[in-house]
Amino acid sequence: MTKVQITVNGEATAADVEPRLLLAHYLRDTVGLKATNIGCDTTSCGACTVLLDGESVKSCTLLAVQADAQEVTTMEGLSADGEHLHPVAAAFRAEHGLQCGFCTPGMVMATVSLLKENPTPTEREIREGLEGNLCRCTGYHNIVRSVIAASGQDPDTVQGLNGHAETAPSGGVEVAPGFSTGSDS
Amino acid sequence: MIPVGFDYERPDSVDGALALLAERGEDAKILAGGHSLLPVMKLRLAAPELVIDIGRIAELRYIRVDGDEVAIGAGTRHHDLEASAEIAAEVPLLGAVARTVGDPQVRHRGTIGGSLAHADPASDLPAAVLALGGTVVLRSPRGERSVPITDFYTGVFSTVMEPDELVVEIRVPRTGTAGWAYEKFTRRANDWAIVGVAVVDGRVGLVNMGQTPLRASATEAALAGGASIDEAAALAAEGTDPPADLAGTKAYRAHLARVLTKRALTTAQG
């Protein structure tokens, strides 16, 4: 067993843990904070996203011992209370950025990190910035609107009323051209 | 999915990590960002007796211009590369390639040293460093050696590293304004490349076209001999032996290599 001391949502926590304990399980089972969901358990879906020293990470692919002596923020730690929601949480509610809600804590935490690095993202930057978070209800449209609203921008202005980005891919890299034409051209 | 139990050490210096490796290197694995190692440990495809966490060794996390090269600490994270002004100015290919690895959460954790040492031929950064003609600096209690990336890989997940050696630095030439491009073909966001092609200054690195990252030597030779982009790109799959899997056949990957090489060379030409 290894002793860890992790500040979770501003409060000191400590426990003797097996080194193989995942941070997601530490948060849910040792500390008892259940907002952080475990979806795929393979670093794909992003439901377990939390902030580690302010940066988004997937807590299913982190050992609790790796977070020793560091600060973790979960969805529970974001808002003061139900009446005073964090701006990102408030925007997800206002724009109905959720359907079943399973992906929501991860989406919100990923958004907090995204907006810290890029306070006024374009729609494309939001979609790329949330590429590590999957919504199996496929409710992306309102999730993207929520992030636009959380950044202080007007979703109807940024997206256009038809709701589709017109902007070209950012930078010089084509991440996913989508399909091959079948010819060498 | 829970890994098999293991001992855990988190040394706070490279010397501390090397001492642990010297003592138990055969039974130990190095953990940096953990985004290659932990998934295989969770699947129980790897079960090291000791995990040596170098993720917080500050002396391994830096980017600095050093003469004609840029020196990058092995613990430098993908996000550091994509956000670095020095990288953007001196080796723009590397920042752009780093930006295509995984997703933001992965890039906050994954490191360039870990990516290179893991030696997955489907990884982006090894082929980029190969196209750049970079060098991997290894250290052990026996001393330090620099291995050209062209000599670093020996097979899938295999390198020339000895059990007591640690990747401490990656050195790449400053390419400045030389043309570059990275074409990564995936079906879904944050997937590994089915095929990727990194081009810089007339050199071409291939992702997922064989047991190791490869240079498209025939393409490079054709370009050097004055061939057109079309002629050179048609040779991109020469001498490769790409994998066949659910994402594509060998022939499909060879086709992708030619198409993506043409696109990358065209983009790099400006």
JSON list of N, CA and C in Angstrom, two decimals, chain B residues 213-238:
[
{"chain": "B", "resi": 213, "resn": "PRO", "atom": "N", "xyz": [8.32, 2.79, -37.70]},
{"chain": "B", "resi": 213, "resn": "PRO", "atom": "CA", "xyz": [8.16, 3.97, -38.57]},
{"chain": "B", "resi": 213, "resn": "PRO", "atom": "C", "xyz": [9.19, 3.90, -39.69]},
{"chain": "B", "resi": 214, "resn": "LEU", "atom": "N", "xyz": [8.81, 4.34, -40.87]},
{"chain": "B", "resi": 214, "resn": "LEU", "atom": "CA", "xyz": [9.69, 4.17, -42.04]},
{"chain": "B", "resi": 214, "resn": "LEU", "atom": "C", "xyz": [9.87, 5.50, -42.76]},
{"chain": "B", "resi": 215, "resn": "ARG", "atom": "N", "xyz": [11.00, 5.59, -43.47]},
{"chain": "B", "resi": 215, "resn": "ARG", "atom": "CA", "xyz": [11.16, 6.67, -44.44]},
{"chain": "B", "resi": 215, "resn": "ARG", "atom": "C", "xyz": [10.75, 6.14, -45.81]},
{"chain": "B", "resi": 216, "resn": "ALA", "atom": "N", "xyz": [10.06, 6.98, -46.58]},
{"chain": "B", "resi": 216, "resn": "ALA", "atom": "CA", "xyz": [9.71, 6.61, -47.95]},
{"chain": "B", "resi": 216, "resn": "ALA", "atom": "C", "xyz": [10.93, 6.88, -48.82]},
{"chain": "B", "resi": 217, "resn": "SER", "atom": "N", "xyz": [11.89, 5.95, -48.77]},
{"chain": "B", "resi": 217, "resn": "SER", "atom": "CA", "xyz": [13.20, 6.19, -49.39]},
{"chain": "B", "resi": 217, "resn": "SER", "atom": "C", "xyz": [13.11, 6.39, -50.90]},
{"chain": "B", "resi": 218, "resn": "ALA", "atom": "N", "xyz": [12.26, 5.59, -51.54]},
{"chain": "B", "resi": 218, "resn": "ALA", "atom": "CA", "xyz": [12.15, 5.71, -53.00]},
{"chain": "B", "resi": 218, "resn": "ALA", "atom": "C", "xyz": [11.59, 7.07, -53.39]},
{"chain": "B", "resi": 219, "resn": "THR", "atom": "N", "xyz": [10.63, 7.54, -52.62]},
{"chain": "B", "resi": 219, "resn": "THR", "atom": "CA", "xyz": [10.06, 8.87, -52.88]},
{"chain": "B", "resi": 219, "resn": "THR", "atom": "C", "xyz": [11.13, 9.95, -52.69]},
{"chain": "B", "resi": 220, "resn": "GLU", "atom": "N", "xyz": [11.87, 9.83, -51.60]},
{"chain": "B", "resi": 220, "resn": "GLU", "atom": "CA", "xyz": [12.90, 10.84, -51.32]},
{"chain": "B", "resi": 220, "resn": "GLU", "atom": "C", "xyz": [13.96, 10.85, -52.42]},
{"chain": "B", "resi": 221, "resn": "ALA", "atom": "N", "xyz": [14.36, 9.64, -52.86]},
{"chain": "B", "resi": 221, "resn": "ALA", "atom": "CA", "xyz": [15.38, 9.57, -53.91]},
{"chain": "B", "resi": 221, "resn": "ALA", "atom": "C", "xyz": [14.86, 10.18, -55.21]},
{"chain": "B", "resi": 222, "resn": "ALA", "atom": "N", "xyz": [13.60, 9.90, -55.51]},
{"chain": "B", "resi": 222, "resn": "ALA", "atom": "CA", "xyz": [13.02, 10.45, -56.74]},
{"chain": "B", "resi": 222, "resn": "ALA", "atom": "C", "xyz": [12.97, 11.97, -56.68]},
{"chain": "B", "resi": 223, "resn": "LEU", "atom": "N", "xyz": [12.57, 12.50, -55.52]},
{"chain": "B", "resi": 223, "resn": "LEU", "atom": "CA", "xyz": [12.52, 13.96, -55.37]},
{"chain": "B", "resi": 223, "resn": "LEU", "atom": "C", "xyz": [13.90, 14.56, -55.53]},
{"chain": "B", "resi": 224, "resn": "ALA", "atom": "N", "xyz": [14.88, 13.91, -54.90]},
{"chain": "B", "resi": 224, "resn": "ALA", "atom": "CA", "xyz": [16.26, 14.42, -54.99]},
{"chain": "B", "resi": 224, "resn": "ALA", "atom": "C", "xyz": [16.76, 14.39, -56.42]},
{"chain": "B", "resi": 225, "resn": "GLY", "atom": "N", "xyz": [16.22, 13.42, -57.20]},
{"chain": "B", "resi": 225, "resn": "GLY", "atom": "CA", "xyz": [16.63, 13.29, -58.60]},
{"chain": "B", "resi": 225, "resn": "GLY", "atom": "C", "xyz": [15.83, 14.16, -59.54]},
{"chain": "B", "resi": 226, "resn": "GLY", "atom": "N", "xyz": [14.95, 15.01, -58.97]},
{"chain": "B", "resi": 226, "resn": "GLY", "atom": "CA", "xyz": [14.22, 15.95, -59.81]},
{"chain": "B", "resi": 226, "resn": "GLY", "atom": "C", "xyz": [12.87, 15.47, -60.29]},
{"chain": "B", "resi": 227, "resn": "ALA", "atom": "N", "xyz": [12.37, 14.37, -59.72]},
{"chain": "B", "resi": 227, "resn": "ALA", "atom": "CA", "xyz": [11.06, 13.88, -60.14]},
{"chain": "B", "resi": 227, "resn": "ALA", "atom": "C", "xyz": [9.96, 14.85, -59.71]},
{"chain": "B", "resi": 228, "resn": "SER", "atom": "N", "xyz": [8.82, 14.77, -60.38]},
{"chain": "B", "resi": 228, "resn": "SER", "atom": "CA", "xyz": [7.67, 15.58, -59.99]},
{"chain": "B", "resi": 228, "resn": "SER", "atom": "C", "xyz": [7.04, 14.98, -58.74]},
{"chain": "B", "resi": 229, "resn": "ILE", "atom": "N", "xyz": [6.18, 15.74, -58.10]},
{"chain": "B", "resi": 229, "resn": "ILE", "atom": "CA", "xyz": [5.48, 15.23, -56.92]},
{"chain": "B", "resi": 229, "resn": "ILE", "atom": "C", "xyz": [4.68, 13.98, -57.28]},
{"chain": "B", "resi": 230, "resn": "ASP", "atom": "N", "xyz": [3.99, 14.03, -58.40]},
{"chain": "B", "resi": 230, "resn": "ASP", "atom": "CA", "xyz": [3.19, 12.87, -58.82]},
{"chain": "B", "resi": 230, "resn": "ASP", "atom": "C", "xyz": [4.07, 11.62, -58.96]},
{"chain": "B", "resi": 231, "resn": "GLU", "atom": "N", "xyz": [5.21, 11.78, -59.63]},
{"chain": "B", "resi": 231, "resn": "GLU", "atom": "CA", "xyz": [6.10, 10.64, -59.84]},
{"chain": "B", "resi": 231, "resn": "GLU", "atom": "C", "xyz": [6.66, 10.13, -58.52]},
{"chain": "B", "resi": 232, "resn": "ALA", "atom": "N", "xyz": [7.06, 11.07, -57.66]},
{"chain": "B", "resi": 232, "resn": "ALA", "atom": "CA", "xyz": [7.69, 10.67, -56.40]},
{"chain": "B", "resi": 232, "resn": "ALA", "atom": "C", "xyz": [6.67, 10.01, -55.46]},
{"chain": "B", "resi": 233, "resn": "ALA", "atom": "N", "xyz": [5.46, 10.60, -55.40]},
{"chain": "B", "resi": 233, "resn": "ALA", "atom": "CA", "xyz": [4.45, 10.06, -54.48]},
{"chain": "B", "resi": 233, "resn": "ALA", "atom": "C", "xyz": [4.01, 8.67, -54.89]},
{"chain": "B", "resi": 234, "resn": "ALA", "atom": "N", "xyz": [4.08, 8.37, -56.17]},
{"chain": "B", "resi": 234, "resn": "ALA", "atom": "CA", "xyz": [3.67, 7.03, -56.65]},
{"chain": "B", "resi": 234, "resn": "ALA", "atom": "C", "xyz": [4.58, 5.94, -56.09]},
{"chain": "B", "resi": 235, "resn": "LEU", "atom": "N", "xyz": [5.76, 6.34, -55.57]},
{"chain": "B", "resi": 235, "resn": "LEU", "atom": "CA", "xyz": [6.73, 5.37, -55.05]},
{"chain": "B", "resi": 235, "resn": "LEU", "atom": "C", "xyz": [6.67, 5.25, -53.52]},
{"chain": "B", "resi": 236, "resn": "ALA", "atom": "N", "xyz": [5.68, 5.92, -52.89]},
{"chain": "B", "resi": 236, "resn": "ALA", "atom": "CA", "xyz": [5.69, 6.05, -51.43]},
{"chain": "B", "resi": 236, "resn": "ALA", "atom": "C", "xyz": [5.61, 4.72, -50.71]},
{"chain": "B", "resi": 237, "resn": "ALA", "atom": "N", "xyz": [4.96, 3.72, -51.31]},
{"chain": "B", "resi": 237, "resn": "ALA", "atom": "CA", "xyz": [4.80, 2.43, -50.62]},
{"chain": "B", "resi": 237, "resn": "ALA", "atom": "C", "xyz": [5.89, 1.43, -50.99]},
{"chain": "B", "resi": 238, "resn": "GLU", "atom": "N", "xyz": [6.85, 1.86, -51.84]},
{"chain": "B", "resi": 238, "resn": "GLU", "atom": "CA", "xyz": [7.93, 0.95, -52.23]},
{"chain": "B", "resi": 238, "resn": "GLU", "atom": "C", "xyz": [8.71, 0.48, -51.01]}
]
